[in-house]
Short mmCIF file of C-alpha atoms and ligand atoms in Angstrom, two decimals:
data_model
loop_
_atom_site.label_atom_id
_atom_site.label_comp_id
_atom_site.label_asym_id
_atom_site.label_seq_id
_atom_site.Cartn_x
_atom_site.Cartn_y
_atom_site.Cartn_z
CA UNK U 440 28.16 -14.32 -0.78
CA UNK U 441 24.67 -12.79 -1.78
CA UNK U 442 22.64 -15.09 -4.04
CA UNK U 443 21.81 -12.74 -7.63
CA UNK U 444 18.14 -12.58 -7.92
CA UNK U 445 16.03 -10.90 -10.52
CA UNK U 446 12.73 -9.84 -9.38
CA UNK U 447 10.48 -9.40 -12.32
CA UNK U 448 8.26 -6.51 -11.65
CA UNK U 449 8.43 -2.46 -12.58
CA UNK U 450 6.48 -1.47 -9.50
CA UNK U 451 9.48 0.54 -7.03
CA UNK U 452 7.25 0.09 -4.10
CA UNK U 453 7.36 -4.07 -4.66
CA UNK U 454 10.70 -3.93 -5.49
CA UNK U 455 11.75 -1.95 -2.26
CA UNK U 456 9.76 -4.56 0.22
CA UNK U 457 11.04 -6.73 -1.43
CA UNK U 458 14.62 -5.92 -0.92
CA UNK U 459 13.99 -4.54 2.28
CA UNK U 460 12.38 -7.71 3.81
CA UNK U 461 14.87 -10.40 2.19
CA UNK U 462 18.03 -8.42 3.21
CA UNK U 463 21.65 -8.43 2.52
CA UNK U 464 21.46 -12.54 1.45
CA UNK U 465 20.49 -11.79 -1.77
CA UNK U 466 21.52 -9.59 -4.23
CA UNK U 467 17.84 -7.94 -5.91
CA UNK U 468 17.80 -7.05 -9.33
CA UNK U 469 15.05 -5.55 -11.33
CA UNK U 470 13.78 -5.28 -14.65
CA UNK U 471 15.38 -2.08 -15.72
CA UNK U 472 18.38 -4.67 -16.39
CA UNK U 473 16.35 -5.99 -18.85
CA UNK U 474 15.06 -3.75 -21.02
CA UNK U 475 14.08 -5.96 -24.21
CA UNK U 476 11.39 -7.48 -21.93
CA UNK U 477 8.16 -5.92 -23.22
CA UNK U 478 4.95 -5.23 -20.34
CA UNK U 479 4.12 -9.09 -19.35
CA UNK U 480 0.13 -9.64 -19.78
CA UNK U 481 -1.21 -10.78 -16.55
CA UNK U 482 -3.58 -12.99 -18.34
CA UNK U 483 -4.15 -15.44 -15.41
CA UNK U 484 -7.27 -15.72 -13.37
CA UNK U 485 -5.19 -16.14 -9.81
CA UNK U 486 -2.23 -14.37 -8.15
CA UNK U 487 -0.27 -17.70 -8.60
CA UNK U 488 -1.05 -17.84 -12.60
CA UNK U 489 0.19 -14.78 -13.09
CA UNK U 490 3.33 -14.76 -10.93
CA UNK U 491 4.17 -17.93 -12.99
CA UNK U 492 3.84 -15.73 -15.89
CA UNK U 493 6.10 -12.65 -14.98
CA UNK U 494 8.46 -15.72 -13.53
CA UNK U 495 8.61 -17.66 -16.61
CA UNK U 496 9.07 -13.94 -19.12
CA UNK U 497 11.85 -12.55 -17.10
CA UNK U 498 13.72 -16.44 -17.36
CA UNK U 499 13.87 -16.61 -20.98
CA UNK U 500 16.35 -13.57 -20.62
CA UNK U 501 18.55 -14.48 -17.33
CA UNK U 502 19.97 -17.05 -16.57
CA UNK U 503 19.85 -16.90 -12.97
CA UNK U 504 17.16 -17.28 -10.01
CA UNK U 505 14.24 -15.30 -10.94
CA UNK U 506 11.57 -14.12 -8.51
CA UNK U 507 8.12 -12.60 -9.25
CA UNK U 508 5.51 -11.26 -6.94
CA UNK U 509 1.71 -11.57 -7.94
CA UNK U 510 -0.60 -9.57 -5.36
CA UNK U 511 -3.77 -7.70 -4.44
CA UNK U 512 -6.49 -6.97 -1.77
CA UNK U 513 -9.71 -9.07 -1.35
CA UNK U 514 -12.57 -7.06 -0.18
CA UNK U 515 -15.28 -9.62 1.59
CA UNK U 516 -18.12 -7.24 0.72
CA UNK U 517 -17.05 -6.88 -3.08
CA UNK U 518 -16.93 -10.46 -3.53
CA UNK U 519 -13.23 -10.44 -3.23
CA UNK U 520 -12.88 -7.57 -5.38
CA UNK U 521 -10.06 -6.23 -6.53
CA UNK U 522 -8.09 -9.28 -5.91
CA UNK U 523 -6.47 -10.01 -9.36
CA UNK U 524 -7.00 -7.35 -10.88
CA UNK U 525 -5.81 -4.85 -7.85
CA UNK U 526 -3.10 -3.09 -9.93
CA UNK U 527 -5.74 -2.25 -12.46
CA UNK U 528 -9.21 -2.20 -10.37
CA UNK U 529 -10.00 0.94 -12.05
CA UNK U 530 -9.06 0.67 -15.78
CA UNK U 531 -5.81 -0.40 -17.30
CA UNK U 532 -4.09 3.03 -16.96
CA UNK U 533 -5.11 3.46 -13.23
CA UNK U 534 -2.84 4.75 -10.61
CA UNK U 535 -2.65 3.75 -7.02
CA UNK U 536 -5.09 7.20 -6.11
CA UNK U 537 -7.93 5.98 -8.84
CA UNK U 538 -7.61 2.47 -7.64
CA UNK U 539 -8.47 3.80 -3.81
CA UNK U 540 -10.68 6.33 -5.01
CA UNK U 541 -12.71 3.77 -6.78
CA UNK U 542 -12.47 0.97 -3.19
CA UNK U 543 -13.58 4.07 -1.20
CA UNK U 544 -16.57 5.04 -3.31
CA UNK U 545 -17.70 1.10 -3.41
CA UNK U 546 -17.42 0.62 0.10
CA UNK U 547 -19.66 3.78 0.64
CA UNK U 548 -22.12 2.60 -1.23
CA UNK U 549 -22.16 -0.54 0.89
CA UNK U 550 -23.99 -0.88 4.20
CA UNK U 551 -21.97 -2.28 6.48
CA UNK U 552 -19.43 -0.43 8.93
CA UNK U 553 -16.96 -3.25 8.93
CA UNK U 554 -15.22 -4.52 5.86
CA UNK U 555 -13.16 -7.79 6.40
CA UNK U 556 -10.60 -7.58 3.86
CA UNK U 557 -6.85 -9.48 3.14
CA UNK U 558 -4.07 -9.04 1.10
CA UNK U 559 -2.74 -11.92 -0.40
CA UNK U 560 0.63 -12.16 -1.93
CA UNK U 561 2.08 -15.61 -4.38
CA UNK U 562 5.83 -15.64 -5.03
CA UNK U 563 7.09 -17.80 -7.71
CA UNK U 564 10.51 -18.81 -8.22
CA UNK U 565 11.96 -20.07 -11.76
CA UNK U 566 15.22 -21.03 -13.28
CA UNK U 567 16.01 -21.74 -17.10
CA UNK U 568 12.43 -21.10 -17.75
CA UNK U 569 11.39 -23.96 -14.97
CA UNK U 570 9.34 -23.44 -11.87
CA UNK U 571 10.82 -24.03 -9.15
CA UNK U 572 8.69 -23.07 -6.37
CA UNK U 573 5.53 -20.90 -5.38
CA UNK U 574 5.26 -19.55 -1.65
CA UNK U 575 1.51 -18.01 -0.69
CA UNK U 576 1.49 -15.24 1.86
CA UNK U 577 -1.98 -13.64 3.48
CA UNK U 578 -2.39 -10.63 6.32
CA UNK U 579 -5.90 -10.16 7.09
CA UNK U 580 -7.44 -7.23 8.43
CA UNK U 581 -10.10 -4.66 7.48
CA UNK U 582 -10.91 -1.51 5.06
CA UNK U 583 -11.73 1.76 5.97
CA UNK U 584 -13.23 4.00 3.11
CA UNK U 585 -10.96 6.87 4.06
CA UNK U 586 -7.19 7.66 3.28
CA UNK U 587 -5.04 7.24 6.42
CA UNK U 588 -1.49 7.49 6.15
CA UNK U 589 1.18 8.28 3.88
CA UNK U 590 3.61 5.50 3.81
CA UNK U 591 3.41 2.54 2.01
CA UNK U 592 1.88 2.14 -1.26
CA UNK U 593 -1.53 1.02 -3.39
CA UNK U 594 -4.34 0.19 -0.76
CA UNK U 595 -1.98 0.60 2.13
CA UNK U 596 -4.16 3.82 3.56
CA UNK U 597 -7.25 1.87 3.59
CA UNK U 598 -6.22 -1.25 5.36
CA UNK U 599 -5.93 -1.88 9.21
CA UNK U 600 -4.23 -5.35 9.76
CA UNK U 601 -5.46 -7.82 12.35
CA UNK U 602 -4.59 -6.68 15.86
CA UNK U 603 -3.37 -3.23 15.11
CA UNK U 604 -5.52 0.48 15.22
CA UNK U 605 -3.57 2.06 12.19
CA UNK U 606 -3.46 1.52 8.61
CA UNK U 607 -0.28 -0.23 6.81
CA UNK U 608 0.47 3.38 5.33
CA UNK U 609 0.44 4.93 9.43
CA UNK U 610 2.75 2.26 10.28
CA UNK U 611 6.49 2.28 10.16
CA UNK U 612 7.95 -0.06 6.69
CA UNK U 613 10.42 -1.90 9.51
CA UNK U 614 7.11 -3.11 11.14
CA UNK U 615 4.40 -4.03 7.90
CA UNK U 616 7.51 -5.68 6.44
CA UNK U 617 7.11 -8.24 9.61
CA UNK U 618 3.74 -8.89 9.36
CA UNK U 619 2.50 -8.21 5.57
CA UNK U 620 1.44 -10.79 3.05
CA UNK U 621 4.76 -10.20 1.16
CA UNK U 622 6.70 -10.45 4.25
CA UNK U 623 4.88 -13.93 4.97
CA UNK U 624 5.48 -15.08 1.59
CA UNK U 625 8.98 -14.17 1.16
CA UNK U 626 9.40 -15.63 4.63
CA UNK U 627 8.66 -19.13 2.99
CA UNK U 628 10.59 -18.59 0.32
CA UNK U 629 13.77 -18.03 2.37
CA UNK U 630 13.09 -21.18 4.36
CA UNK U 631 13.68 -22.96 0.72
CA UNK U 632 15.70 -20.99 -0.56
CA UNK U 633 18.70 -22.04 2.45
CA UNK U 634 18.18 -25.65 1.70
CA UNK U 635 17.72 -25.48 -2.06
CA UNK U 636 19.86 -22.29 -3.57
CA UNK U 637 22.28 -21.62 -0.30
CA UNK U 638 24.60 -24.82 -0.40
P1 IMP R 1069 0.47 -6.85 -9.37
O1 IMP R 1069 1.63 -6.06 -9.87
O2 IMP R 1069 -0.45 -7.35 -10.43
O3 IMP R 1069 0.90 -7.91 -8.40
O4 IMP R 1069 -0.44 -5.79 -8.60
C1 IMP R 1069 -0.39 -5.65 -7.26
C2 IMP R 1069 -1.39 -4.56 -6.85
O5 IMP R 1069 -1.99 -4.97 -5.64
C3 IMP R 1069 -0.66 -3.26 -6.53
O6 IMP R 1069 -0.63 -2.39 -7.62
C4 IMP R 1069 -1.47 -2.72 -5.38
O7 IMP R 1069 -2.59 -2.04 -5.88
C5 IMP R 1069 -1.95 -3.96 -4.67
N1 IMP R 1069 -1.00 -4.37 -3.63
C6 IMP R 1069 -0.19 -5.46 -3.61
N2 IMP R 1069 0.56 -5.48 -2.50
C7 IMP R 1069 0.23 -4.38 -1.81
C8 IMP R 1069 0.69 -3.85 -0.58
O8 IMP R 1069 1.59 -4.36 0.10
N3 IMP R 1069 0.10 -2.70 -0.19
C9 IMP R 1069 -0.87 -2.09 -0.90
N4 IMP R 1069 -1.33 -2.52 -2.07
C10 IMP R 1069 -0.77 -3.68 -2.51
#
């Protein structure tokens, strides 16, 4: 039988992968369950501070396994810029197209050809308002300060994983759901998840 799991996020995209890459073992909820759960400040300084957070919100109102996703890009030549603060890189109110506008016009202004860039991805699993687990998930790759593509989601058109030509938004979901940071992550999480939830 599939294992009930609420993932505490909004974002569709997420939420899709999500499903997508864990499969028909578990049984994905969402937030829209769970409406009297206001916007959860990401407050945190690191991707696994503020999974814990969304984690630890969504638990005080189900009682069940509760998964949240923390996530972003790391730009070498920024410093590791976005990183945290990916989902908001250019203001609180950004959308995915001011967030790449704003990568593409800081890149530009950079010398270098080559950016070396990675997505990371932290998962973090709680129970009964208890942390239960956090799984870490990176694909690294590069940044080109153009759109390319138009699948996938956020900085997906600007990023060309290790070992492949095309960005994540030119390649089919099937195949960045093998190799992505939330595929890697969620990957671990499985591996626990058939000793410790599965009996
Ligand atoms: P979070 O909701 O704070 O975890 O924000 C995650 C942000 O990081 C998203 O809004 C995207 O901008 C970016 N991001 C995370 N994962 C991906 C991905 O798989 N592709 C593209 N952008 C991503």
């Amino acid at each position: 039988m599939a294992i009930p799991l609420l993932c505490s996020t909004r974002n569709a995209h997420k939420l899709g992968e999500i499903r997508a890459i864990l499969g028909p073992a578990f049984e994905v909820w969402d937030l829209s369950t769970i409406p009297e759960l206001g916007e959860v400040e990401e407050s945190g300084v690191t991707f696994e501070e503020n999974a814990a957070l969304k984690a630890l919100a969504a638990s005080r109102y189900f009682d069940g396994w509760v998964l949240a996703d923390d996530s972003g890009l790391e730009a070498d030549a920024l410093g590791g810029e976005p990183g945290v603060r990916s989902a908001r890189f250019a203001g609180e109110l950004a959308t995915d197209s001011d967030n790449r506008h704003l990568l593409i016009q800081r890149l530009l202004a950079l010398p270098s050809q080559r950016f070396a860039a990675r997505f990371r991805c932290t998962i973090v699993i709680a129970k009964n308002q208890k942390i239960f687990g956090t799984f870490h998930g990176t694909v690294e790759g590069h940044l080109i300060p153009e759109v390319r593509g138009g699948g996938g989601f956020g900085y997906d058109p600007l990023f060309i994983p290790e070992g492949h030509t095309v960005t994540f938004a030119e390649l089919p979901a099937e195949l960045k759901n093998t190799l992505s940071h939330r595929a890697r992550a969620l990957h671990a999480f499985r591996n626990w998840a058939a000793e410790a939830i599965a009996r």
